[in-house]
Amino acid sequence: MAINQKEFFTNMKHCLCLLLCLVLLVTLPACKKKQYTDTLSADTLAEEAQKAIGAETGDYTVADQRLLDGYFTRPKEVDDFTVLLYTDRNNINELGIFHLRDGNPRALADLIKGYLATALEENRDWYASYIPAEIPKLRDAEVRVFGNYVVYAILSENDRAHLFEQIETILTA
Amino acid sequence: MKPNQTTRNPYQMPTSVARAIALAVMVGILFLHPLCAHASPILPESDDAGAQYLDSMIFFGESTTTHLRARGGLPPRQIWADQSGTRLLSQRTASEPIVDPETGKSLPFRELCACRQPPILVLSFGLNGIMNWAKHPDRYLACYEALIDCIHEVSPSTRILLQTVYPVASADRFSVELDTLCGYIEALNAALPALAAERDYVRIVDTASVLRDANGHLDRSLADTDGIHLHPTAYARILQYLRTHAWQ
């Protein structure tokens, strides 16, 4: 009986090692850093972004370049950017695409998160009076980093998902 | 006294000194007069510039501006607004859509400016964002500056008039007391001249001055029932003030 017990535990150890190796084999490729393309202009990405969220011609306009100047100083490494605003004031849809030539995309993402938080603070009461249904878009606005690109979206949950999925697809193709 | 000797009045200024003083005064007038003319960006009282002067103006601002159509008697073409009829001044303002009153089409504000090149653009902002001003005055003024700079960039010939923020008779819509709210308004009005500094295309017109009562609040006889919006009588006063404080 003692010999059988010993054999059992030895076999168990072998099985566990094998299982661990299999798990590592499956998960290790996921740790590989994603490669994002670095050559697309912000305008090109913005066009694709509009298609992803079903926008029609004229739905969005390019915002004045000073739009974000009052909220943060754009890092000098940002060599290309565009911000789109929806052309109906009852709809606060907004998306921004930035490209950095070197620099720190995460730091820029943090600056943009600050802008979004401040915009919510400044506009919440105003939106509550006139367009309360739009507040969740700004409250749940998101910023994501794709290599040297930083993208933010003030959109509905659905549109945000489609947008980021499309950006991911284009930049990893 | 010797013959042919003239007496000299000891109190008479020598001619050379008198000439030097006259020259200095003339030079001073030549150089200082232009500086005095621009010492204050707030438009002083003038002769009545007439209806033609008012006709050259385009108005853009909050709901009290949009009401110039229905309550002030101005034609719609002179009021730039969107369907909501109101606005919160922000960094987005220059890019936000408004309706071109001549075509009925919606386009970004800065594009309409570029297209129409208004001779005088009267801006009226402050009450809707007064709490933003109170919390972050620098950022609020930066928003106003961004709008002014954008207008000048796309329409350099446009003269920009900033109206002082109108007083109110009620603070019901705000989270502060009436006196506190009026204090914020006056502080913003005091800060407006800084926006005109080094911008010779910007002036301040103190239209709010004809709306206040002795306490600095909006005169109740000029107010709508909500204590914020204005009675037609108020608009008559505002328009008359604009004519008699003309930018010449």
Tab-separated table of C-alpha atoms in Angstrom:
chain	number	residue	atom	x	y	z
A	1	MET	CA	0.000	0.000	0.000
A	2	ALA	CA	2.824	2.410	0.902
A	3	ILE	CA	4.540	1.703	-2.434
A	4	ASN	CA	1.282	2.418	-4.360
A	5	GLN	CA	0.850	5.730	-2.502
A	6	LYS	CA	4.393	6.739	-3.407
A	7	GLU	CA	3.802	5.892	-7.070
A	8	PHE	CA	0.546	7.884	-7.001
A	9	PHE	CA	2.171	11.064	-5.714
A	10	THR	CA	5.080	10.728	-8.133
A	11	ASN	CA	2.647	10.419	-11.032
A	12	MET	CA	0.726	13.418	-9.741
A	13	LYS	CA	3.917	15.500	-9.696
A	14	HIS	CA	4.650	14.536	-13.283
A	15	CYS	CA	1.111	15.423	-14.334
A	16	LEU	CA	1.277	18.781	-12.616
A	17	CYS	CA	4.587	19.634	-14.276
A	18	LEU	CA	3.170	18.679	-17.646
A	19	LEU	CA	0.088	20.780	-17.044
A	20	LEU	CA	2.193	23.762	-16.028
A	21	CYS	CA	4.284	23.449	-19.182
A	22	LEU	CA	1.156	23.338	-21.300
A	23	VAL	CA	-0.223	26.464	-19.604
A	24	LEU	CA	3.043	28.293	-20.185
A	25	LEU	CA	3.088	27.275	-23.814
A	26	VAL	CA	-0.383	28.701	-24.306
A	27	THR	CA	0.090	31.994	-22.403
A	28	LEU	CA	3.662	32.885	-23.325
A	29	PRO	CA	2.859	34.177	-26.867
A	30	ALA	CA	0.382	36.685	-25.337
A	31	CYS	CA	3.227	38.365	-23.529
A	32	LYS	CA	4.825	39.374	-26.823
A	33	LYS	CA	4.592	43.165	-27.287
A	34	LYS	CA	2.155	44.241	-29.991
A	35	GLN	CA	3.635	45.928	-33.011
A	36	TYR	CA	1.722	48.962	-34.168
A	37	THR	CA	2.290	50.740	-37.428
A	38	ASP	CA	3.699	54.215	-37.130
A	39	THR	CA	3.130	55.746	-40.537
A	40	LEU	CA	-0.536	56.672	-40.747
A	41	SER	CA	-1.540	60.308	-40.426
A	42	ALA	CA	-3.993	61.426	-37.752
A	43	ASP	CA	-6.377	62.554	-40.518
A	44	THR	CA	-6.338	59.115	-42.143
A	45	LEU	CA	-7.077	57.448	-38.833
A	46	ALA	CA	-9.812	59.994	-38.173
A	47	GLU	CA	-11.502	59.076	-41.464
A	48	GLU	CA	-11.409	55.408	-40.544
A	49	ALA	CA	-12.681	56.242	-37.078
A	50	GLN	CA	-15.706	58.001	-38.531
A	51	LYS	CA	-16.499	54.988	-40.717
A	52	ALA	CA	-16.227	52.725	-37.669
A	53	ILE	CA	-18.911	54.680	-35.819
A	54	GLY	CA	-21.180	55.020	-38.827
A	55	ALA	CA	-20.682	58.737	-39.327
A	56	GLU	CA	-21.903	60.293	-42.542
A	57	THR	CA	-20.227	63.090	-44.460
A	58	GLY	CA	-20.583	66.336	-42.565
A	59	ASP	CA	-21.435	64.746	-39.235
A	60	TYR	CA	-18.093	65.814	-37.775
A	61	THR	CA	-15.964	68.903	-38.142
A	62	VAL	CA	-12.282	69.359	-37.390
A	63	ALA	CA	-11.940	71.400	-34.216
A	64	ASP	CA	-9.870	74.540	-33.928
A	65	GLN	CA	-6.282	73.595	-33.039
A	66	ARG	CA	-6.476	75.697	-29.869
A	67	LEU	CA	-9.239	73.488	-28.463
A	68	LEU	CA	-7.091	71.758	-25.852
A	69	ASP	CA	-4.570	74.549	-25.237
A	70	GLY	CA	-6.350	75.790	-22.129
A	71	TYR	CA	-6.219	72.322	-20.549
A	72	PHE	CA	-2.689	71.102	-21.145
A	73	THR	CA	0.471	71.965	-23.000
A	74	ARG	CA	0.801	69.672	-25.957
A	75	PRO	CA	4.174	67.886	-25.746
A	76	LYS	CA	6.545	68.943	-28.481
A	77	GLU	CA	6.868	65.286	-29.478
A	78	VAL	CA	3.307	65.416	-30.840
A	79	ASP	CA	3.962	65.878	-34.540
A	80	ASP	CA	0.442	65.229	-35.795
A	81	PHE	CA	-3.021	65.410	-34.275
A	82	THR	CA	-6.642	66.026	-35.050
A	83	VAL	CA	-9.749	66.509	-32.931
A	84	LEU	CA	-13.219	65.977	-34.331
A	85	LEU	CA	-16.437	67.447	-32.934
A	86	TYR	CA	-19.962	66.482	-33.855
A	87	THR	CA	-21.702	69.228	-35.800
A	88	ASP	CA	-24.881	69.206	-33.722
A	89	ARG	CA	-24.503	70.970	-30.398
A	90	ASN	CA	-27.020	68.647	-28.790
A	91	ASN	CA	-24.525	65.830	-29.325
A	92	ILE	CA	-21.191	66.092	-27.513
A	93	ASN	CA	-19.403	63.408	-29.529
A	94	GLU	CA	-15.712	64.170	-29.719
A	95	LEU	CA	-12.642	62.179	-30.597
A	96	GLY	CA	-8.985	63.028	-30.750
A	97	ILE	CA	-6.034	61.255	-32.367
A	98	PHE	CA	-2.451	62.172	-31.542
A	99	HIS	CA	0.815	60.824	-32.940
A	100	LEU	CA	4.115	61.207	-31.131
A	101	ARG	CA	7.506	61.191	-32.730
A	102	ASP	CA	9.288	59.382	-29.885
A	103	GLY	CA	8.156	60.804	-26.546
A	104	ASN	CA	5.977	59.148	-23.951
A	105	PRO	CA	2.464	58.175	-25.104
A	106	ARG	CA	1.429	57.229	-21.572
A	107	ALA	CA	2.305	60.696	-20.310
A	108	LEU	CA	0.189	62.247	-23.062
A	109	ALA	CA	-2.639	59.861	-22.232
A	110	ASP	CA	-2.511	61.097	-18.630
A	111	LEU	CA	-2.718	64.719	-19.803
A	112	ILE	CA	-5.761	63.900	-21.899
A	113	LYS	CA	-7.408	62.120	-18.972
A	114	GLY	CA	-6.914	65.335	-17.015
A	115	TYR	CA	-8.608	67.295	-19.785
A	116	LEU	CA	-11.576	64.903	-19.786
A	117	ALA	CA	-11.958	65.130	-16.011
A	118	THR	CA	-11.840	68.922	-16.124
A	119	ALA	CA	-14.275	69.082	-19.039
A	120	LEU	CA	-16.717	66.954	-17.042
A	121	GLU	CA	-16.387	69.225	-14.029
A	122	GLU	CA	-16.891	72.356	-16.115
A	123	ASN	CA	-19.756	71.144	-18.251
A	124	ARG	CA	-21.716	68.736	-16.062
A	125	ASP	CA	-24.189	71.305	-14.687
A	126	TRP	CA	-24.641	72.882	-18.099
A	127	TYR	CA	-25.282	69.547	-19.799
A	128	ALA	CA	-27.616	68.515	-16.978
A	129	SER	CA	-29.793	71.531	-17.811
A	130	TYR	CA	-29.925	71.111	-21.571
A	131	ILE	CA	-28.706	67.678	-22.722
A	132	PRO	CA	-28.573	65.363	-19.682
A	133	ALA	CA	-28.552	62.225	-21.849
A	134	GLU	CA	-25.106	63.205	-23.124
A	135	ILE	CA	-23.367	63.278	-19.726
A	136	PRO	CA	-22.452	59.545	-19.675
A	137	LYS	CA	-20.390	60.011	-22.838
A	138	LEU	CA	-18.121	62.477	-21.074
A	139	ARG	CA	-18.243	60.701	-17.741
A	140	ASP	CA	-17.159	57.408	-19.362
A	141	ALA	CA	-14.800	58.927	-21.930
A	142	GLU	CA	-11.771	56.784	-22.609
A	143	VAL	CA	-8.144	57.220	-23.633
A	144	ARG	CA	-6.113	54.422	-25.211
A	145	VAL	CA	-2.528	54.068	-26.392
A	146	PHE	CA	-1.680	52.238	-29.616
A	147	GLY	CA	2.093	52.347	-29.955
A	148	ASN	CA	2.927	55.963	-30.758
A	149	TYR	CA	-0.740	56.905	-31.132
A	150	VAL	CA	-2.973	58.170	-28.359
A	151	VAL	CA	-6.706	58.192	-29.021
A	152	TYR	CA	-9.482	59.567	-26.849
A	153	ALA	CA	-13.209	59.235	-27.388
A	154	ILE	CA	-16.210	61.021	-25.937
A	155	LEU	CA	-18.775	58.683	-27.481
A	156	SER	CA	-21.501	56.257	-26.529
A	157	GLU	CA	-20.337	52.908	-25.160
A	158	ASN	CA	-21.100	51.184	-28.472
A	159	ASP	CA	-19.343	53.749	-30.604
A	160	ARG	CA	-16.314	53.742	-28.320
A	161	ALA	CA	-15.993	49.959	-28.640
A	162	HIS	CA	-16.283	50.083	-32.435
A	163	LEU	CA	-13.849	52.958	-32.658
A	164	PHE	CA	-11.084	51.361	-30.606
A	165	GLU	CA	-11.583	48.012	-32.292
A	166	GLN	CA	-11.169	49.632	-35.700
A	167	ILE	CA	-8.112	51.648	-34.618
A	168	GLU	CA	-6.530	48.462	-33.241
A	169	THR	CA	-7.231	46.617	-36.478
A	170	ILE	CA	-5.825	49.346	-38.700
A	171	LEU	CA	-2.689	49.921	-36.673
A	172	THR	CA	-1.838	46.238	-36.294
A	173	ALA	CA	-2.620	45.202	-39.885
B	1	MET	CA	20.547	154.846	-15.982
B	2	LYS	CA	22.876	155.082	-18.962
B	3	PRO	CA	21.485	156.247	-22.352
B	4	ASN	CA	20.270	153.422	-24.662
B	5	GLN	CA	20.141	150.974	-21.789
B	6	THR	CA	16.798	149.052	-21.590
B	7	THR	CA	15.360	147.927	-18.295
B	8	ARG	CA	14.740	144.216	-17.881
B	9	ASN	CA	11.714	142.881	-16.040
B	10	PRO	CA	13.155	140.385	-13.545
B	11	TYR	CA	9.924	138.369	-13.700
B	12	GLN	CA	9.937	137.918	-17.480
B	13	MET	CA	10.989	134.515	-18.700
B	14	PRO	CA	13.911	134.539	-21.065
B	15	THR	CA	12.758	133.893	-24.653
B	16	SER	CA	14.998	130.851	-25.098
B	17	VAL	CA	13.510	129.169	-22.039
B	18	ALA	CA	9.959	129.900	-23.202
B	19	ARG	CA	10.676	128.407	-26.602
B	20	ALA	CA	12.191	125.272	-25.046
B	21	ILE	CA	9.126	124.767	-22.847
B	22	ALA	CA	6.722	125.261	-25.771
B	23	LEU	CA	8.677	122.756	-27.833
B	24	ALA	CA	8.609	120.210	-25.009
B	25	VAL	CA	4.820	120.591	-24.631
B	26	MET	CA	4.266	120.133	-28.367
B	27	VAL	CA	6.451	117.017	-28.460
B	28	GLY	CA	4.650	115.693	-25.399
B	29	ILE	CA	1.265	116.175	-27.016
B	30	LEU	CA	2.416	114.476	-30.181
B	31	PHE	CA	3.713	111.415	-28.379
B	32	LEU	CA	1.398	111.126	-25.405
B	33	HIS	CA	-1.933	111.790	-27.113
B	34	PRO	CA	-2.032	108.399	-28.889
B	35	LEU	CA	-1.221	106.663	-25.614
B	36	CYS	CA	-4.004	108.511	-23.821
B	37	ALA	CA	-6.418	107.570	-26.583
B	38	HIS	CA	-5.742	103.861	-25.921
B	39	ALA	CA	-5.292	104.108	-22.164
B	40	SER	CA	-8.682	102.448	-21.504
B	41	PRO	CA	-10.265	99.851	-23.740
B	42	ILE	CA	-13.700	100.700	-22.294
B	43	LEU	CA	-15.649	102.750	-24.815
B	44	PRO	CA	-16.484	106.220	-23.487
B	45	GLU	CA	-19.655	108.136	-24.189
B	46	SER	CA	-19.939	109.462	-27.704
B	47	ASP	CA	-22.433	111.142	-29.978
B	48	ASP	CA	-25.319	108.918	-31.024
B	49	ALA	CA	-23.877	106.819	-33.844
B	50	GLY	CA	-27.328	106.060	-35.153
B	51	ALA	CA	-29.138	103.049	-36.508
B	52	GLN	CA	-26.568	102.478	-39.233
B	53	TYR	CA	-23.918	101.814	-36.587
B	54	LEU	CA	-26.163	99.240	-34.909
B	55	ASP	CA	-26.940	97.681	-38.285
B	56	SER	CA	-23.244	96.880	-38.757
B	57	MET	CA	-23.160	94.701	-35.646
B	58	ILE	CA	-23.439	90.936	-35.308
B	59	PHE	CA	-24.241	89.596	-31.860
B	60	PHE	CA	-23.023	86.267	-30.486
B	61	GLY	CA	-23.430	85.012	-26.941
B	62	GLU	CA	-25.750	83.471	-24.395
B	63	SER	CA	-29.555	83.377	-24.270
B	64	THR	CA	-29.817	87.060	-23.338
B	65	THR	CA	-28.121	87.781	-26.653
B	66	THR	CA	-30.364	85.499	-28.667
B	67	HIS	CA	-33.370	87.318	-27.177
B	68	LEU	CA	-32.300	90.444	-29.048
B	69	ARG	CA	-34.315	88.927	-31.883
B	70	ALA	CA	-37.666	88.523	-30.148
B	71	ARG	CA	-37.337	91.150	-27.430
B	72	GLY	CA	-34.815	93.626	-28.795
B	73	GLY	CA	-36.324	94.038	-32.222
B	74	LEU	CA	-33.141	93.203	-34.110
B	75	PRO	CA	-33.447	91.289	-37.380
B	76	PRO	CA	-32.442	87.600	-37.218
B	77	ARG	CA	-29.499	88.160	-39.572
B	78	GLN	CA	-27.756	90.092	-36.792
B	79	ILE	CA	-27.929	87.298	-34.223
B	80	TRP	CA	-25.648	84.265	-34.550
B	81	ALA	CA	-26.944	81.343	-32.549
B	82	ASP	CA	-27.871	77.684	-32.862
B	83	GLN	CA	-31.131	75.844	-32.308
B	84	SER	CA	-30.722	75.937	-28.539
B	85	GLY	CA	-30.419	79.709	-28.511
B	86	THR	CA	-27.844	79.643	-25.763
B	87	ARG	CA	-24.201	78.776	-25.214
B	88	LEU	CA	-21.576	78.078	-22.606
B	89	LEU	CA	-18.234	79.698	-23.360
B	90	SER	CA	-15.573	77.008	-23.561
B	91	GLN	CA	-12.567	76.016	-25.593
B	92	ARG	CA	-15.001	74.395	-28.030
B	93	THR	CA	-16.930	77.597	-28.772
B	94	ALA	CA	-14.989	78.591	-31.891
B	95	SER	CA	-15.478	75.098	-33.328
B	96	GLU	CA	-19.071	74.543	-32.298
B	97	PRO	CA	-21.767	74.737	-34.949
B	98	ILE	CA	-24.118	77.665	-35.256
B	99	VAL	CA	-26.790	78.398	-37.803
B	100	ASP	CA	-25.997	80.901	-40.536
B	101	PRO	CA	-29.063	83.170	-40.351
B	102	GLU	CA	-28.786	83.967	-44.043
B	103	THR	CA	-28.694	80.409	-45.383
B	104	GLY	CA	-30.138	78.383	-42.508
B	105	LYS	CA	-27.165	76.005	-42.713
B	106	SER	CA	-25.218	74.840	-39.673
B	107	LEU	CA	-21.470	75.356	-39.723
B	108	PRO	CA	-18.663	75.916	-37.203
B	109	PHE	CA	-18.611	79.408	-35.747
B	110	ARG	CA	-15.123	80.171	-37.059
B	111	GLU	CA	-16.164	79.215	-40.586
B	112	LEU	CA	-19.131	81.564	-40.415
B	113	CYS	CA	-16.799	84.351	-39.256
B	114	ALA	CA	-14.429	83.655	-42.111
B	115	CYS	CA	-17.306	83.666	-44.577
B	116	ARG	CA	-19.212	86.743	-43.354
B	117	GLN	CA	-16.315	88.938	-42.088
B	118	PRO	CA	-18.629	91.008	-39.850
B	119	PRO	CA	-17.544	94.665	-39.397
B	120	ILE	CA	-18.326	94.524	-35.663
B	121	LEU	CA	-18.867	91.363	-33.628
B	122	VAL	CA	-20.423	91.884	-30.204
B	123	LEU	CA	-19.637	89.050	-27.799
B	124	SER	CA	-21.620	88.498	-24.603
B	125	PHE	CA	-20.484	85.704	-22.316
B	126	GLY	CA	-20.203	85.253	-18.593
B	127	LEU	CA	-23.394	84.289	-16.804
B	128	ASN	CA	-23.673	80.692	-18.033
B	129	GLY	CA	-20.100	79.940	-17.062
B	130	ILE	CA	-19.923	82.178	-13.995
B	131	MET	CA	-19.208	79.292	-11.631
B	132	ASN	CA	-16.418	78.096	-13.931
B	133	TRP	CA	-15.042	81.633	-13.800
B	134	ALA	CA	-15.266	81.663	-10.013
B	135	LYS	CA	-13.372	78.353	-9.687
B	136	HIS	CA	-10.840	78.725	-12.497
B	137	PRO	CA	-10.637	82.383	-13.601
B	138	ASP	CA	-7.460	81.930	-15.648
B	139	ARG	CA	-8.936	79.099	-17.657
B	140	TYR	CA	-12.198	80.966	-18.230
B	141	LEU	CA	-10.324	83.980	-19.566
B	142	ALA	CA	-8.179	81.654	-21.682
B	143	CYS	CA	-11.371	80.361	-23.308
B	144	TYR	CA	-12.451	83.923	-24.066
B	145	GLU	CA	-8.991	84.730	-25.464
B	146	ALA	CA	-9.035	81.635	-27.648
B	147	LEU	CA	-12.360	82.740	-29.132
B	148	ILE	CA	-11.136	86.304	-29.721
B	149	ASP	CA	-7.884	85.126	-31.293
B	150	CYS	CA	-9.731	82.703	-33.527
B	151	ILE	CA	-12.068	85.450	-34.763
B	152	HIS	CA	-9.126	87.730	-35.490
B	153	GLU	CA	-7.302	84.978	-37.309
B	154	VAL	CA	-10.144	84.238	-39.720
B	155	SER	CA	-11.518	87.785	-39.947
B	156	PRO	CA	-8.750	90.293	-39.225
B	157	SER	CA	-10.858	93.313	-40.154
B	158	THR	CA	-13.573	92.495	-37.613
B	159	ARG	CA	-13.721	94.766	-34.589
B	160	ILE	CA	-14.671	92.844	-31.472
B	161	LEU	CA	-16.812	94.375	-28.744
B	162	LEU	CA	-17.041	92.580	-25.418
B	163	GLN	CA	-20.179	93.408	-23.487
B	164	THR	CA	-19.908	93.468	-19.732
B	165	VAL	CA	-21.822	90.649	-18.087
B	166	TYR	CA	-25.389	91.638	-17.306
B	167	PRO	CA	-26.420	91.686	-13.620
B	168	VAL	CA	-29.092	89.375	-12.282
B	169	ALA	CA	-31.954	89.759	-9.835
B	170	SER	CA	-32.093	86.130	-8.746
B	171	ALA	CA	-29.573	83.407	-7.937
B	172	ASP	CA	-32.123	80.567	-7.880
B	173	ARG	CA	-30.352	78.699	-10.695
B	174	PHE	CA	-27.001	78.943	-8.970
B	175	SER	CA	-25.503	77.362	-5.887
B	176	VAL	CA	-24.576	80.704	-4.257
B	177	GLU	CA	-26.382	83.697	-2.774
B	178	LEU	CA	-27.376	86.623	-4.968
B	179	ASP	CA	-24.778	89.025	-3.583
B	180	THR	CA	-22.043	86.442	-4.052
B	181	LEU	CA	-23.163	85.806	-7.616
B	182	CYS	CA	-23.208	89.524	-8.384
B	183	GLY	CA	-19.733	89.750	-6.877
B	184	TYR	CA	-18.507	87.075	-9.277
B	185	ILE	CA	-20.105	88.971	-12.172
B	186	GLU	CA	-18.418	92.219	-11.199
B	187	ALA	CA	-15.072	90.473	-10.807
B	188	LEU	CA	-15.387	89.056	-14.314
B	189	ASN	CA	-16.350	92.478	-15.654
B	190	ALA	CA	-13.257	93.954	-13.999
B	191	ALA	CA	-11.127	91.303	-15.727
B	192	LEU	CA	-12.505	91.914	-19.231
B	193	PRO	CA	-10.261	94.903	-20.054
B	194	ALA	CA	-7.259	92.587	-19.820
B	195	LEU	CA	-8.601	90.775	-22.877
B	196	ALA	CA	-8.358	94.027	-24.825
B	197	ALA	CA	-4.789	94.719	-23.742
B	198	GLU	CA	-2.453	94.588	-26.755
B	199	ARG	CA	-5.412	93.870	-29.030
B	200	ASP	CA	-6.368	97.103	-30.746
B	201	TYR	CA	-9.251	95.281	-32.443
B	202	VAL	CA	-10.999	94.640	-29.098
B	203	ARG	CA	-12.946	97.076	-26.924
B	204	ILE	CA	-15.205	96.741	-23.896
B	205	VAL	CA	-18.699	98.225	-23.830
B	206	ASP	CA	-20.238	98.531	-20.372
B	207	THR	CA	-23.867	97.852	-21.310
B	208	ALA	CA	-24.426	96.206	-17.916
B	209	SER	CA	-24.225	99.669	-16.336
B	210	VAL	CA	-27.705	100.616	-17.614
B	211	LEU	CA	-29.296	97.541	-16.074
B	212	ARG	CA	-28.216	97.772	-12.426
B	213	ASP	CA	-30.177	99.015	-9.466
B	214	ALA	CA	-28.677	100.772	-6.438
B	215	ASN	CA	-27.604	97.409	-4.996
B	216	GLY	CA	-25.755	96.332	-8.115
B	217	HIS	CA	-28.433	93.758	-8.948
B	218	LEU	CA	-30.520	93.657	-12.114
B	219	ASP	CA	-33.250	96.266	-11.846
B	220	ARG	CA	-36.400	94.208	-11.293
B	221	SER	CA	-38.387	96.427	-13.640
B	222	LEU	CA	-36.069	95.307	-16.454
B	223	ALA	CA	-36.109	91.625	-15.585
B	224	ASP	CA	-38.123	88.684	-16.756
B	225	THR	CA	-39.947	86.641	-14.115
B	226	ASP	CA	-36.881	84.422	-13.609
B	227	GLY	CA	-34.760	87.414	-12.567
B	228	ILE	CA	-32.117	86.570	-15.165
B	229	HIS	CA	-33.551	87.154	-18.611
B	230	LEU	CA	-34.495	90.602	-19.757
B	231	HIS	CA	-37.627	92.551	-20.511
B	232	PRO	CA	-37.807	94.367	-23.875
B	233	THR	CA	-37.282	97.669	-22.021
B	234	ALA	CA	-33.841	96.425	-20.995
B	235	TYR	CA	-32.913	95.711	-24.580
B	236	ALA	CA	-33.979	99.196	-25.615
B	237	ARG	CA	-31.564	100.591	-23.032
B	238	ILE	CA	-28.767	98.261	-24.149
B	239	LEU	CA	-29.113	99.184	-27.800
B	240	GLN	CA	-29.267	102.885	-26.985
B	241	TYR	CA	-26.109	102.524	-24.885
B	242	LEU	CA	-24.319	100.876	-27.792
B	243	ARG	CA	-25.264	103.789	-30.054
B	244	THR	CA	-24.083	106.382	-27.539
B	245	HIS	CA	-20.823	104.612	-26.734
B	246	ALA	CA	-19.743	104.035	-30.278
B	247	TRP	CA	-16.382	102.783	-31.429
B	248	GLN	CA	-15.178	105.631	-33.592
